[in-house]
mmCIF file of C-alpha atoms in Angstrom:
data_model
loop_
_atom_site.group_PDB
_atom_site.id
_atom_site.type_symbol
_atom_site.label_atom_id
_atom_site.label_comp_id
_atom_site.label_asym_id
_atom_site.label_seq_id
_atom_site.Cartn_x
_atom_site.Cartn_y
_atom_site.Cartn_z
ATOM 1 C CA UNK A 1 70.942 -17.890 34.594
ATOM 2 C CA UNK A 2 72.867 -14.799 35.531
ATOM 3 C CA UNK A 3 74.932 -16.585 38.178
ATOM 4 C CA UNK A 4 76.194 -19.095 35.107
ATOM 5 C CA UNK A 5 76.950 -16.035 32.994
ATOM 6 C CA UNK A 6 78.602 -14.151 35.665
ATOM 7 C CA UNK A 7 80.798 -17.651 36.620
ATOM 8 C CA UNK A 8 81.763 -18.599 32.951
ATOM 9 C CA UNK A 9 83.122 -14.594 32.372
ATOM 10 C CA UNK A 10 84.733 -15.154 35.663
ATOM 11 C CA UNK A 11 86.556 -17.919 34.676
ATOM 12 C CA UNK A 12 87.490 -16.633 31.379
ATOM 13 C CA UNK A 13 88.563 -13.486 33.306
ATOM 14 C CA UNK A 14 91.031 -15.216 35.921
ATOM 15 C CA UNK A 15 92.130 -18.228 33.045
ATOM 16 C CA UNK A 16 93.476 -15.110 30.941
ATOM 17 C CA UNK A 17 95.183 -13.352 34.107
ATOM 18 C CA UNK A 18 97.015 -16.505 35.277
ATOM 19 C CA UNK A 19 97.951 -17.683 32.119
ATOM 20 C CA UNK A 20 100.365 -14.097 31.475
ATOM 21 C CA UNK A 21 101.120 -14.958 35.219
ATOM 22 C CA UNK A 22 102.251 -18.102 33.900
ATOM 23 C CA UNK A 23 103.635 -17.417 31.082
ATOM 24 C CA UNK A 24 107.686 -16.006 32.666
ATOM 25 C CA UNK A 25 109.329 -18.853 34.584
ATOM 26 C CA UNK A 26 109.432 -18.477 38.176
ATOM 27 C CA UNK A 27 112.646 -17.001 39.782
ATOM 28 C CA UNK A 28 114.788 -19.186 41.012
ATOM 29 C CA UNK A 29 115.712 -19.135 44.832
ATOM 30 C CA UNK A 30 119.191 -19.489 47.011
ATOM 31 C CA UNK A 31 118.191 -23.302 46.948
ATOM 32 C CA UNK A 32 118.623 -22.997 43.129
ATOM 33 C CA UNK A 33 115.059 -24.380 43.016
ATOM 34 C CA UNK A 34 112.081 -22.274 40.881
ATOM 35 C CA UNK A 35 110.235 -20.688 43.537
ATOM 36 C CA UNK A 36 106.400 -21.539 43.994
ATOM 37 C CA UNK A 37 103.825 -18.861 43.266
ATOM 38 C CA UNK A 38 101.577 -17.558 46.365
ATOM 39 C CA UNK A 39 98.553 -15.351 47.096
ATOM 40 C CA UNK A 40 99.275 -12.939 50.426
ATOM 41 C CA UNK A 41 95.965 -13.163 52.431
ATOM 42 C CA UNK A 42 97.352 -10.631 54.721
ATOM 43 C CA UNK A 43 95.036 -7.348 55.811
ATOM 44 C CA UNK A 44 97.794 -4.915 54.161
ATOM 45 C CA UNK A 45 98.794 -6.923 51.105
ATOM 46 C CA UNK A 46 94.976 -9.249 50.372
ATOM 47 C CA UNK A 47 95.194 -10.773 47.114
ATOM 48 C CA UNK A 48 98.621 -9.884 45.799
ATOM 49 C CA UNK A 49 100.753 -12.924 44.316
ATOM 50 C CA UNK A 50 104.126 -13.246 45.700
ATOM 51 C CA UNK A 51 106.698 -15.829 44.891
ATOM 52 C CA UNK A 52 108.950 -17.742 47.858
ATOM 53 C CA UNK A 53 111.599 -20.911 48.808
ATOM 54 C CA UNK A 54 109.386 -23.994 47.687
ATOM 55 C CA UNK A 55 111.381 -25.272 50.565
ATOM 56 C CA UNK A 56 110.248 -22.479 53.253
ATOM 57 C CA UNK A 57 107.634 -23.443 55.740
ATOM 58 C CA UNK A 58 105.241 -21.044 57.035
ATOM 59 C CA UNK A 59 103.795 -22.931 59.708
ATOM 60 C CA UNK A 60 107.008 -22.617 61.339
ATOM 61 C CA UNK A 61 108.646 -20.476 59.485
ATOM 62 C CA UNK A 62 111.791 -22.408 58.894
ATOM 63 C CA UNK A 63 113.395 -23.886 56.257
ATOM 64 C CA UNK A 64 114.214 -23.122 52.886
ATOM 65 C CA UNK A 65 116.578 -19.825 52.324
ATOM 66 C CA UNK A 66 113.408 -17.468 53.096
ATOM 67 C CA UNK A 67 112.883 -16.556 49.374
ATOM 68 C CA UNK A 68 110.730 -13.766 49.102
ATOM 69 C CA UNK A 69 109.348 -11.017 46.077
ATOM 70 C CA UNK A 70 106.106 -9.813 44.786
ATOM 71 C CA UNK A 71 105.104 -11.051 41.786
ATOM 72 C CA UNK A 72 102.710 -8.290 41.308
ATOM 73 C CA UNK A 73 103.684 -4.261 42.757
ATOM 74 C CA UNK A 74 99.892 -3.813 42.350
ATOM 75 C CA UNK A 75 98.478 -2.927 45.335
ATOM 76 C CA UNK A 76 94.544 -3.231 46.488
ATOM 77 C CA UNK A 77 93.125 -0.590 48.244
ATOM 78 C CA UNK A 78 89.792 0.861 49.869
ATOM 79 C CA UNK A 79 86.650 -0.736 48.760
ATOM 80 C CA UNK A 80 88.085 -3.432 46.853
ATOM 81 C CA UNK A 81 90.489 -4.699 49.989
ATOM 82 C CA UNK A 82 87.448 -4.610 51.968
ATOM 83 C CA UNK A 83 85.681 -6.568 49.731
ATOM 84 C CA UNK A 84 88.500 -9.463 49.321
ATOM 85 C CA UNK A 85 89.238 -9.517 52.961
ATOM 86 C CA UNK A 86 85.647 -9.995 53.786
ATOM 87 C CA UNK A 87 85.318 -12.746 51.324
ATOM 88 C CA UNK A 88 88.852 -14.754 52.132
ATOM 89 C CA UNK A 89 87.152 -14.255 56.376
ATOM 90 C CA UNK A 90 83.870 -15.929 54.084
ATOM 91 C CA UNK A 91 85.639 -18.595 52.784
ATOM 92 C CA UNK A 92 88.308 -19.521 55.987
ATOM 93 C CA UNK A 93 84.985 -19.613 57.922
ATOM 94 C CA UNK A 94 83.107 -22.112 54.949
ATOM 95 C CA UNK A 95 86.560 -24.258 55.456
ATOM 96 C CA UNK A 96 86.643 -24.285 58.892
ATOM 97 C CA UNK A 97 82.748 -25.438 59.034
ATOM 98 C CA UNK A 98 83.440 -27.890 56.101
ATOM 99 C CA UNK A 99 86.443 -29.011 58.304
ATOM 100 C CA UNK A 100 84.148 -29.585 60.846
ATOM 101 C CA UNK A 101 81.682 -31.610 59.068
ATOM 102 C CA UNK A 102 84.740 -33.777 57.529
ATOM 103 C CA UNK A 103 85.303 -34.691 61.183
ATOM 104 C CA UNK A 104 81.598 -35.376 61.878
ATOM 105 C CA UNK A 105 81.523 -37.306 58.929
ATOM 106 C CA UNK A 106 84.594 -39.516 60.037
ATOM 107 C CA UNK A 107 83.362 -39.414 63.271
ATOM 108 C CA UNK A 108 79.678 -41.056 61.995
ATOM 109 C CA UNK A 109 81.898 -43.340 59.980
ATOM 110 C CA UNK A 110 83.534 -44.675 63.016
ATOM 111 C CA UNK A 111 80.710 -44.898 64.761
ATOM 112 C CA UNK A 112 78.560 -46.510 61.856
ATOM 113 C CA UNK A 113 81.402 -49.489 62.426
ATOM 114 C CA UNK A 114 80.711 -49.945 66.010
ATOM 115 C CA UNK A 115 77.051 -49.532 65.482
ATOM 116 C CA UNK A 116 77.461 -52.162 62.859
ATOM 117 C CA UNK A 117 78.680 -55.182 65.112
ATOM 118 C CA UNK A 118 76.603 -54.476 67.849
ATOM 119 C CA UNK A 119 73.436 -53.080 66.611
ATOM 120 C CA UNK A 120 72.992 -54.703 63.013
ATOM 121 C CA UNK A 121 69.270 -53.450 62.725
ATOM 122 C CA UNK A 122 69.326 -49.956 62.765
ATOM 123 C CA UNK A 123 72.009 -49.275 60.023
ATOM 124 C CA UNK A 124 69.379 -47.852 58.238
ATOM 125 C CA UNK A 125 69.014 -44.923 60.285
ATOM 126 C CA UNK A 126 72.606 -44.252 60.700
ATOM 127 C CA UNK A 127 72.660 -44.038 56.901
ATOM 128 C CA UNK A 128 70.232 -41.879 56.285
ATOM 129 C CA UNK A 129 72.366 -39.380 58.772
ATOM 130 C CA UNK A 130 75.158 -39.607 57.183
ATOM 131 C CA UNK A 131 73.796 -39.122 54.007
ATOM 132 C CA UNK A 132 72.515 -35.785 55.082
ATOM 133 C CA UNK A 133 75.672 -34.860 55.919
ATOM 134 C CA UNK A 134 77.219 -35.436 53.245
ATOM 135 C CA UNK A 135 74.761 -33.798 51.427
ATOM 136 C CA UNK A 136 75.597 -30.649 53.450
ATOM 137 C CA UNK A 137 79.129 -30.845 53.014
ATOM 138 C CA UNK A 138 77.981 -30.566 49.373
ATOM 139 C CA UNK A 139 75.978 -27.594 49.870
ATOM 140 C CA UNK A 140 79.110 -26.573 51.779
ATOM 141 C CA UNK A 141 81.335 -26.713 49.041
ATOM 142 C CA UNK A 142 79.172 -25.197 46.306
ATOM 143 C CA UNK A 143 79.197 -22.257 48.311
ATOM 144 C CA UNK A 144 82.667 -22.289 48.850
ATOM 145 C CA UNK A 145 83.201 -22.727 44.632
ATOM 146 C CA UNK A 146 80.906 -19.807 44.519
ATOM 147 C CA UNK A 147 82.768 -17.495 46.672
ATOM 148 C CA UNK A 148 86.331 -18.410 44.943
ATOM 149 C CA UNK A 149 84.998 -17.280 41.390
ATOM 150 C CA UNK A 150 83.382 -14.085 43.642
ATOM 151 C CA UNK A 151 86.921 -12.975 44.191
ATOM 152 C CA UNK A 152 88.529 -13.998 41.091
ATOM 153 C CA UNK A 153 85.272 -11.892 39.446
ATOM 154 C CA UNK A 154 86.479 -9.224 41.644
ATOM 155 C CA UNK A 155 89.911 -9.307 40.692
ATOM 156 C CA UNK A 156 89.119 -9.182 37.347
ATOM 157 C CA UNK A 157 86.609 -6.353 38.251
ATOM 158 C CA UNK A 158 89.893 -4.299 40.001
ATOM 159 C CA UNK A 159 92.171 -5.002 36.980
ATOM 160 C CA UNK A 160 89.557 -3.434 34.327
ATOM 161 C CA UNK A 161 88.654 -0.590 36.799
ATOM 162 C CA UNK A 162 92.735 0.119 36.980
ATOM 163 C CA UNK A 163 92.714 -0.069 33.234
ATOM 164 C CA UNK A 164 90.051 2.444 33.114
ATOM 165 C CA UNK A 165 91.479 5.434 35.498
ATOM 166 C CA UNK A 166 94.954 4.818 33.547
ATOM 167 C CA UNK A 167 93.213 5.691 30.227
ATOM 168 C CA UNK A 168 91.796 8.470 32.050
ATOM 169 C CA UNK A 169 94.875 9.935 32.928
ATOM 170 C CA UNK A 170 96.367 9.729 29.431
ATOM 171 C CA UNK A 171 93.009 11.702 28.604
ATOM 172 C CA UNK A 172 93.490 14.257 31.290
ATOM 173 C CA UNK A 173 97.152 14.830 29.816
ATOM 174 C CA UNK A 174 95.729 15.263 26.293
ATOM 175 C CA UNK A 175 93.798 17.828 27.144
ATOM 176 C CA UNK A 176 96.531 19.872 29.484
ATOM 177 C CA UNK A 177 98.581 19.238 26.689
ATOM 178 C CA UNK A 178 95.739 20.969 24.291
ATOM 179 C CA UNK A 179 94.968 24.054 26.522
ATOM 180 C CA UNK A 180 98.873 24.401 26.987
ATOM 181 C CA UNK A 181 99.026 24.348 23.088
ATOM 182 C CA UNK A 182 96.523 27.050 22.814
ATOM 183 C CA UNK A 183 97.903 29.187 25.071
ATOM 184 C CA UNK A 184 101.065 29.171 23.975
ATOM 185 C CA UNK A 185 99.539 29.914 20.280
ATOM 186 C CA UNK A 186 97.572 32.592 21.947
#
């Protein structure tokens, strides 16, 4: 029951933070073309949004006029880095292994056909395998949907914990401005 709590605030959280994202138009590019929104996944920038060329490939890294800015100047550090890094390595490494059991699954399909035309009879038993599979490949992606809310939750988490130390500042300058007061009075 926690879990459902915990996912609903997360999506509230990350709705509200990428709807103000939304709400400015995105620059516009060299191309002259509104420039897609990103999320860096590198060790020294994890997590922050970036905009670049919609026409810029990364695979290659050609094309397109190389549009680049942050979208965000906020950086994540210590903990909190750790934390999203660890989770992104969590989640490449669920989409690699549900990769992988996309293949297997094409790979039963194709041999279900051949199976098929020579050994009629014992379709039953390849479809009971591939049932399982697919079942994990469910399982699979669950856990992938979990860990995607785990970092939005986290990003949320960062965002209220940045809001926090700012307020304490503006405290902390209160009172220096109070004991300055009184010493000057004094």
């Amino acid at each position: 029951m926690t879990k459902h709590i915990l996912l609903f605030q997360m999506s509230q959280n990350s709705s509200i933070s990428s709807s103000s994202m939304n709400s400015q138009s995105p620059p516009c590019c060299s191309c002259g073309l509104p420039c897609q929104l990103k999320t860096s996944w590198t060790e020294e920038n994890p997590g922050k949004i970036f905009y670049r060329c919609q026409n810029f490939d990364p695979r290659i890294r050609q094309g397109g006029c190389k549009y680049f800015k942050w979208a965000t100047h906020e950086a994540i550090d210590g903990k909190a880095k750790e934390l999203l890094m660890s989770m992104k390595n969590k989640i490449n490494a669920l989409e690699r292994e549900n990769l992988i059991l996309k293949n297997s699954l094409y790979e039963a399909d194709q041999r279900l056909d051949e199976v098929r035309i020579e050994f009629g009879n014992k379709l039953d038993d390849l479809v009971v395998v591939i049932a399982s599979m697919e079942v994990e490949k469910h399982k699979v992606d669950m856990e992938k949907q979990y860990m995607v809310a785990t970092i939005e939750n986290l990003q949320a988490e960062l965002q209220m914990q940045k809001k926090h130390i700012s307020r304490l500042w503006i405290c902390l300058i209160i009172c220096i401005g109070y004991v300055i007061a009184l010493q000057v009075h004094s």
